Coordinates of C-alpha atoms in Angstrom, one line a residue:
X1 CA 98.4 208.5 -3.5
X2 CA 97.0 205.6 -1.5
X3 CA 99.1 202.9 -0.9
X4 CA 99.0 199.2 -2.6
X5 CA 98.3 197.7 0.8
X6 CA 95.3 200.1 1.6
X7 CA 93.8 199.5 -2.3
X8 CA 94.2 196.2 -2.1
X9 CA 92.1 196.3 1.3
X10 CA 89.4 198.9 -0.2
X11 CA 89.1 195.9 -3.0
X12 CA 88.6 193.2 -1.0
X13 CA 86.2 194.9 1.1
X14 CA 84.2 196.0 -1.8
X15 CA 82.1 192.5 -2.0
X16 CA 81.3 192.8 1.3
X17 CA 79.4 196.0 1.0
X18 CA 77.7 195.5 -1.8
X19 CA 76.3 192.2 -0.6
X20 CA 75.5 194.2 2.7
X21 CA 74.2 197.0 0.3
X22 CA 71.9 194.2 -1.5
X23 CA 70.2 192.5 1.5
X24 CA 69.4 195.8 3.0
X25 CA 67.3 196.3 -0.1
X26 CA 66.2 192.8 0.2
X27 CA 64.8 193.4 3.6
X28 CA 63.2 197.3 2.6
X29 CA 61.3 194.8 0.0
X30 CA 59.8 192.7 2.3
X31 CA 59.2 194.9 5.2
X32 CA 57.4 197.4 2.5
X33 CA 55.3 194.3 0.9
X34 CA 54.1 193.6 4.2
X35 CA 52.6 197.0 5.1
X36 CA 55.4 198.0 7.7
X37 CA 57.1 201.0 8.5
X38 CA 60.5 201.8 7.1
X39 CA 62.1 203.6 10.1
X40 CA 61.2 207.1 11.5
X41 CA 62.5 208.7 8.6
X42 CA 60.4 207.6 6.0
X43 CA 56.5 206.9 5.7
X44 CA 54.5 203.6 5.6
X45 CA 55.2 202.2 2.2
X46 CA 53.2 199.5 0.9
X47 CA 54.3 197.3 -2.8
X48 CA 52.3 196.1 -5.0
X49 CA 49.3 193.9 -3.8
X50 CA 50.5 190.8 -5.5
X51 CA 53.9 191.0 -3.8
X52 CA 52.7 191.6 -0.6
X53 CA 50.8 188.0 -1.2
X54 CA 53.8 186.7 -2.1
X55 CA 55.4 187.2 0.6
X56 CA 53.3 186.5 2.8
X57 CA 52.6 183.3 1.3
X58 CA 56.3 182.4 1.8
X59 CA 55.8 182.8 5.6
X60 CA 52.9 181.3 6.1
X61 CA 54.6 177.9 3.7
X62 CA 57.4 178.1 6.6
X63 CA 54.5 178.0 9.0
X64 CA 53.3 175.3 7.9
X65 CA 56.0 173.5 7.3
X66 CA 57.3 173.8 10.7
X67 CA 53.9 172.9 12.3
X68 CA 53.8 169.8 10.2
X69 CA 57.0 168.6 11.4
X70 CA 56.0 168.9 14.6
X71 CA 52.9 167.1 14.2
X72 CA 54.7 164.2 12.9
X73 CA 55.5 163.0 16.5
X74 CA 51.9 163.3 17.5
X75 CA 48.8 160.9 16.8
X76 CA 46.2 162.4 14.9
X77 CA 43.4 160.6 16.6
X78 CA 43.2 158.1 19.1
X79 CA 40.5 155.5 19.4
X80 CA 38.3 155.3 21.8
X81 CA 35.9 152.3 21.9
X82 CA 33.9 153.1 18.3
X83 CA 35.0 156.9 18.3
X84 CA 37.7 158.7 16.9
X85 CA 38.8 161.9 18.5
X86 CA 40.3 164.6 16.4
X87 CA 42.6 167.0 17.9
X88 CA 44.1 169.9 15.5
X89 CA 46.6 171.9 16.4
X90 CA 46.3 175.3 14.9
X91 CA 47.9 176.9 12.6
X92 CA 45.8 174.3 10.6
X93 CA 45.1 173.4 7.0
X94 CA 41.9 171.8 5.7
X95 CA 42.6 168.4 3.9
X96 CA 39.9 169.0 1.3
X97 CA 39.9 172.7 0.4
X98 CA 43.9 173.5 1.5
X99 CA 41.9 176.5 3.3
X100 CA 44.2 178.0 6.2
X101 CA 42.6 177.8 9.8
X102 CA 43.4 179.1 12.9
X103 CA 43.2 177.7 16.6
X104 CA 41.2 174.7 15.9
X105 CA 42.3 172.9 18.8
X106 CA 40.9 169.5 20.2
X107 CA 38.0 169.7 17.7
X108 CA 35.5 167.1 16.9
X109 CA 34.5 164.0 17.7
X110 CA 33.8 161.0 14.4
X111 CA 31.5 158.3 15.8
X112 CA 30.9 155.0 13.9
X113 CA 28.6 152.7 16.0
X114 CA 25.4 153.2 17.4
X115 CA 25.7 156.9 18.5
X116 CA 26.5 158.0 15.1
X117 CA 23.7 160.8 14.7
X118 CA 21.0 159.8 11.8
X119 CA 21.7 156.2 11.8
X120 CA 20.0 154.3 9.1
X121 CA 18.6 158.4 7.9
X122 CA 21.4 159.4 6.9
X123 CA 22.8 157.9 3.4
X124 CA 26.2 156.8 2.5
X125 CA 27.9 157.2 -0.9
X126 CA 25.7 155.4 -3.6
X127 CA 29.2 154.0 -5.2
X128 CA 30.6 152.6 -2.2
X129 CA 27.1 150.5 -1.2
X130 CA 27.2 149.2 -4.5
X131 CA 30.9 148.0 -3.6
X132 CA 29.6 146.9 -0.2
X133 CA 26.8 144.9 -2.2
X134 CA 28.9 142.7 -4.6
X135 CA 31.4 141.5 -2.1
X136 CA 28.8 140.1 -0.6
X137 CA 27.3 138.8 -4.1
X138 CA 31.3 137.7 -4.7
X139 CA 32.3 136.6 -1.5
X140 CA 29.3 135.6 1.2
X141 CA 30.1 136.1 4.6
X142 CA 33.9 136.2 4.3
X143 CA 32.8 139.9 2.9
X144 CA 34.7 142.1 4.3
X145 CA 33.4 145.2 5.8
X146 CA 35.0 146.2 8.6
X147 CA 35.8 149.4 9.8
X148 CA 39.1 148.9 7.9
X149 CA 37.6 148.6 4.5
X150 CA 35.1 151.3 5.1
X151 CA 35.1 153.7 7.8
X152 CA 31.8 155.4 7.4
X153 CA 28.9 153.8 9.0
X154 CA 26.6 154.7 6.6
X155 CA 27.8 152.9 4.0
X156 CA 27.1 149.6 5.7
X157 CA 23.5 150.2 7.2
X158 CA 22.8 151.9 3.3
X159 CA 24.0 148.6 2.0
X160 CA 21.6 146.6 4.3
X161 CA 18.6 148.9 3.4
X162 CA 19.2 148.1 -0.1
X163 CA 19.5 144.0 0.5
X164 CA 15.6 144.6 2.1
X165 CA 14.6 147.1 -0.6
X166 CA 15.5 144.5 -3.5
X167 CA 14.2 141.2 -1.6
X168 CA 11.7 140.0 -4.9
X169 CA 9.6 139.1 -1.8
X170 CA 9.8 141.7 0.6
X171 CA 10.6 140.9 4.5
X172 CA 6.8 141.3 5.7
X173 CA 5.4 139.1 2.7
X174 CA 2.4 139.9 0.5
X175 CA 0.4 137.5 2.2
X176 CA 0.8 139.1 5.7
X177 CA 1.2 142.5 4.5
X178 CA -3.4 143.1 5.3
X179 CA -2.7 141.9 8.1
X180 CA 0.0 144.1 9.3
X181 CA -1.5 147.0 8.5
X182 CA -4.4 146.2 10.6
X183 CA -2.6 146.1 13.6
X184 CA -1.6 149.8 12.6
X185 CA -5.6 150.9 11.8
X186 CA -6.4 149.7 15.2
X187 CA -7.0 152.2 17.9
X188 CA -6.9 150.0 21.0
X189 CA -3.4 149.0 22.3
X190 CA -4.2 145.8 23.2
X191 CA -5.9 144.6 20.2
X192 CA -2.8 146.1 17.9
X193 CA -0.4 143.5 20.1
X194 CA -3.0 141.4 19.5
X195 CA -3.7 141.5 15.8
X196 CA 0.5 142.3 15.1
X197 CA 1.3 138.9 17.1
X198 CA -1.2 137.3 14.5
X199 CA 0.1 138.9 11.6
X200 CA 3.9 137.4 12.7
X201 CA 2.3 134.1 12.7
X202 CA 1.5 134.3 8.6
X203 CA 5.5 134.8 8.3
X204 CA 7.5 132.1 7.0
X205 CA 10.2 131.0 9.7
X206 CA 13.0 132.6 7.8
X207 CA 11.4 135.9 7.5
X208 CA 10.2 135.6 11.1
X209 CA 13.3 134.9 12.5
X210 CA 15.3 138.1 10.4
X211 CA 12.5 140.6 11.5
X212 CA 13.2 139.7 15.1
X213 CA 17.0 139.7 14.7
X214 CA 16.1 143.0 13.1
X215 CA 13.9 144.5 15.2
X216 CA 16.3 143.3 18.4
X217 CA 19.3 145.8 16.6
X218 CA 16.7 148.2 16.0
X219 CA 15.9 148.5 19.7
X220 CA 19.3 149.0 20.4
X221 CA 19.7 151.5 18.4
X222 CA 16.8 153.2 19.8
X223 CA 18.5 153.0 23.2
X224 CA 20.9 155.5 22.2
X225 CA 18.6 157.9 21.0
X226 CA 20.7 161.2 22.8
X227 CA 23.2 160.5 20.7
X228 CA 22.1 159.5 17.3
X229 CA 18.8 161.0 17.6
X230 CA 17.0 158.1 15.7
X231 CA 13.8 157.3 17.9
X232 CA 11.4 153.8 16.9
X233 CA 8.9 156.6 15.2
X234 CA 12.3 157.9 13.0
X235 CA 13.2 153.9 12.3
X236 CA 9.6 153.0 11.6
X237 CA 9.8 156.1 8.8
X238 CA 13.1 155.1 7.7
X239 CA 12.5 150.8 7.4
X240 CA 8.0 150.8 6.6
X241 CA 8.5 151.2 3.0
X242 CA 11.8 149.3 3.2
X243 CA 10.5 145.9 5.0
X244 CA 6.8 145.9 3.4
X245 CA 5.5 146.4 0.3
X246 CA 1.3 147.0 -0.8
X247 CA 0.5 144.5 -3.0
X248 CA -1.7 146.7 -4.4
X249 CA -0.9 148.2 -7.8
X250 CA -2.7 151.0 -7.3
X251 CA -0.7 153.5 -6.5
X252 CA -2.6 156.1 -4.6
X253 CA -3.6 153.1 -2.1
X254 CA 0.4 152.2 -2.1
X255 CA 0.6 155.8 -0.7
X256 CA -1.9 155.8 2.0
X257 CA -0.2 152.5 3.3
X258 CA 3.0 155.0 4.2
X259 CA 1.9 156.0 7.3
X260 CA 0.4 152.4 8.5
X261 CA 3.7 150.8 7.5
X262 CA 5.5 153.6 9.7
X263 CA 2.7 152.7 12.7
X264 CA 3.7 148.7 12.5
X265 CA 7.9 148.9 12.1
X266 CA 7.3 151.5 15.2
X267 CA 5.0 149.0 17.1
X268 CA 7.7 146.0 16.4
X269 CA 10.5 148.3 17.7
X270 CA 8.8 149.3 20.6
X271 CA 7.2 145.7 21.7
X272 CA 10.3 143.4 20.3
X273 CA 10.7 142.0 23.7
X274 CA 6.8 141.0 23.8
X275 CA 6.2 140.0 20.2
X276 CA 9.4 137.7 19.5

């Protein structure tokens, strides 16, 4: 008969092999859920499908928690004049979606000044101009609208279109309005100079003095064309039917106008340092 000493031992030892019994089935489990082989003695074994999700959800969740951690300690962007450079650092996740993205690495570039591509074309969310538009009806000038308070550009040059679009009396008044388009129905360069530095006399000096702060912007903006890719002919589409309005209720003549109000914001753009 076995001793007490050697019983005792077997007893005591008994916990230890059936916890190492229990995490070699643990680790079959999960080897098996993920497609692997068990050893040379037995076959590929694959679990059920959801398992195998499982599991390899539960990696990829220490993944990511590990790469977030480490990302603490780096800057997500950096500033650079009016840009902000993105640099991701894959494994990555998508903030919107929560998709999971690999080896994105020192991808994309935000711009929001002048080089932001579709300037003035592109339109920012309807909710936020409206925001943008009563602190200004609120507050005046001490609106704020930094790049703090709203980070996309297009929110601010929407909002600005929409001061024009709801003037009662648009920018380029009724009364000069014939005039203007004139200047666009005229062939000879000269003469369209000629006529469009007449029509700018029929302006009062308020409205004179915002079309040429306007059209002085606008020309800047057309200096960085390569970038944003917003030319004087894609500002004169963009601003015509925002700065001047037919007086004419006929609406098939309204129409025809289009194009001549598109021919006299281009010409403003284009001559701004001849005309102001």
């Amino acid at each position: 008969m076995p001793s007490k000493e050697s019983w005792s031992g077997r007893k005591t030892n008994r916990p230890a092999v059936h916890k190492s019994k229990r995490e070699s089935r643990q680790q079959d489990v999960l080897i098996a859920a993920l497609g692997m082989k068990l050893g040379s003695q037995k076959s590929s074994v694959t679990i059920w499908q959801p398992l195998k999700l499982f599991a390899y959800s539960q990696l990829t969740s220490l993944v990511r928690r590990a790469t977030l951690k480490e990302n603490e300690q780096i800057p997500k962007y950096e500033k650079v004049h009016n840009f902000k450079v993105h640099t991701f650092r894959g494994p990555h996740w998508c903030e919107y979606c929560a998709n999971f993205m690999w080896g994105l690495i020192a991808q994309g570039v935000k711009c929001a000044g002048l080089n932001s591509e579709g300037l003035y074309r592109v339109s920012g969310f309807s909710d936020l101009i409206e925001d943008v538009k009563m602190a200004f009806d609120r507050d005046g000038e001490k609106a704020d609208i930094s790049v703090n308070m709203y980070e996309d550009i297009n929110i601010i040059t929407g909002a600005l279109k929409l001061y024009f679009r709801d003037l009662p009396i648009p920018l380029i008044t009724y009364d000069a309005y014939p005039k203007f388009i004139d200047s666009a129905k005229t062939l000879d360069p000269d003469e369209q100079l000629e006529t469009l530095h007449e029509a700018l006399k029929l302006l009062p000096p308020a409205h004179c003095e915002t079309l040429r702060y306007l059209m002085a912007h606008l020309k800047r903006v057309t200096l960085h064309e390569k970038e944003n890719l917003m030319n004087a002919e894609n500002l004169g589409i963009v601003f015509g039917p925002t700065l001047m309005r037919s007086p004419e209720l006929d609406a098939m003549a309204a129409l025809n106008d289009i194009r001549y109000q598109r021919l006299v914001v281009e010409m403003l753009i284009k001559n701004e340092d001849i005309l102001f």
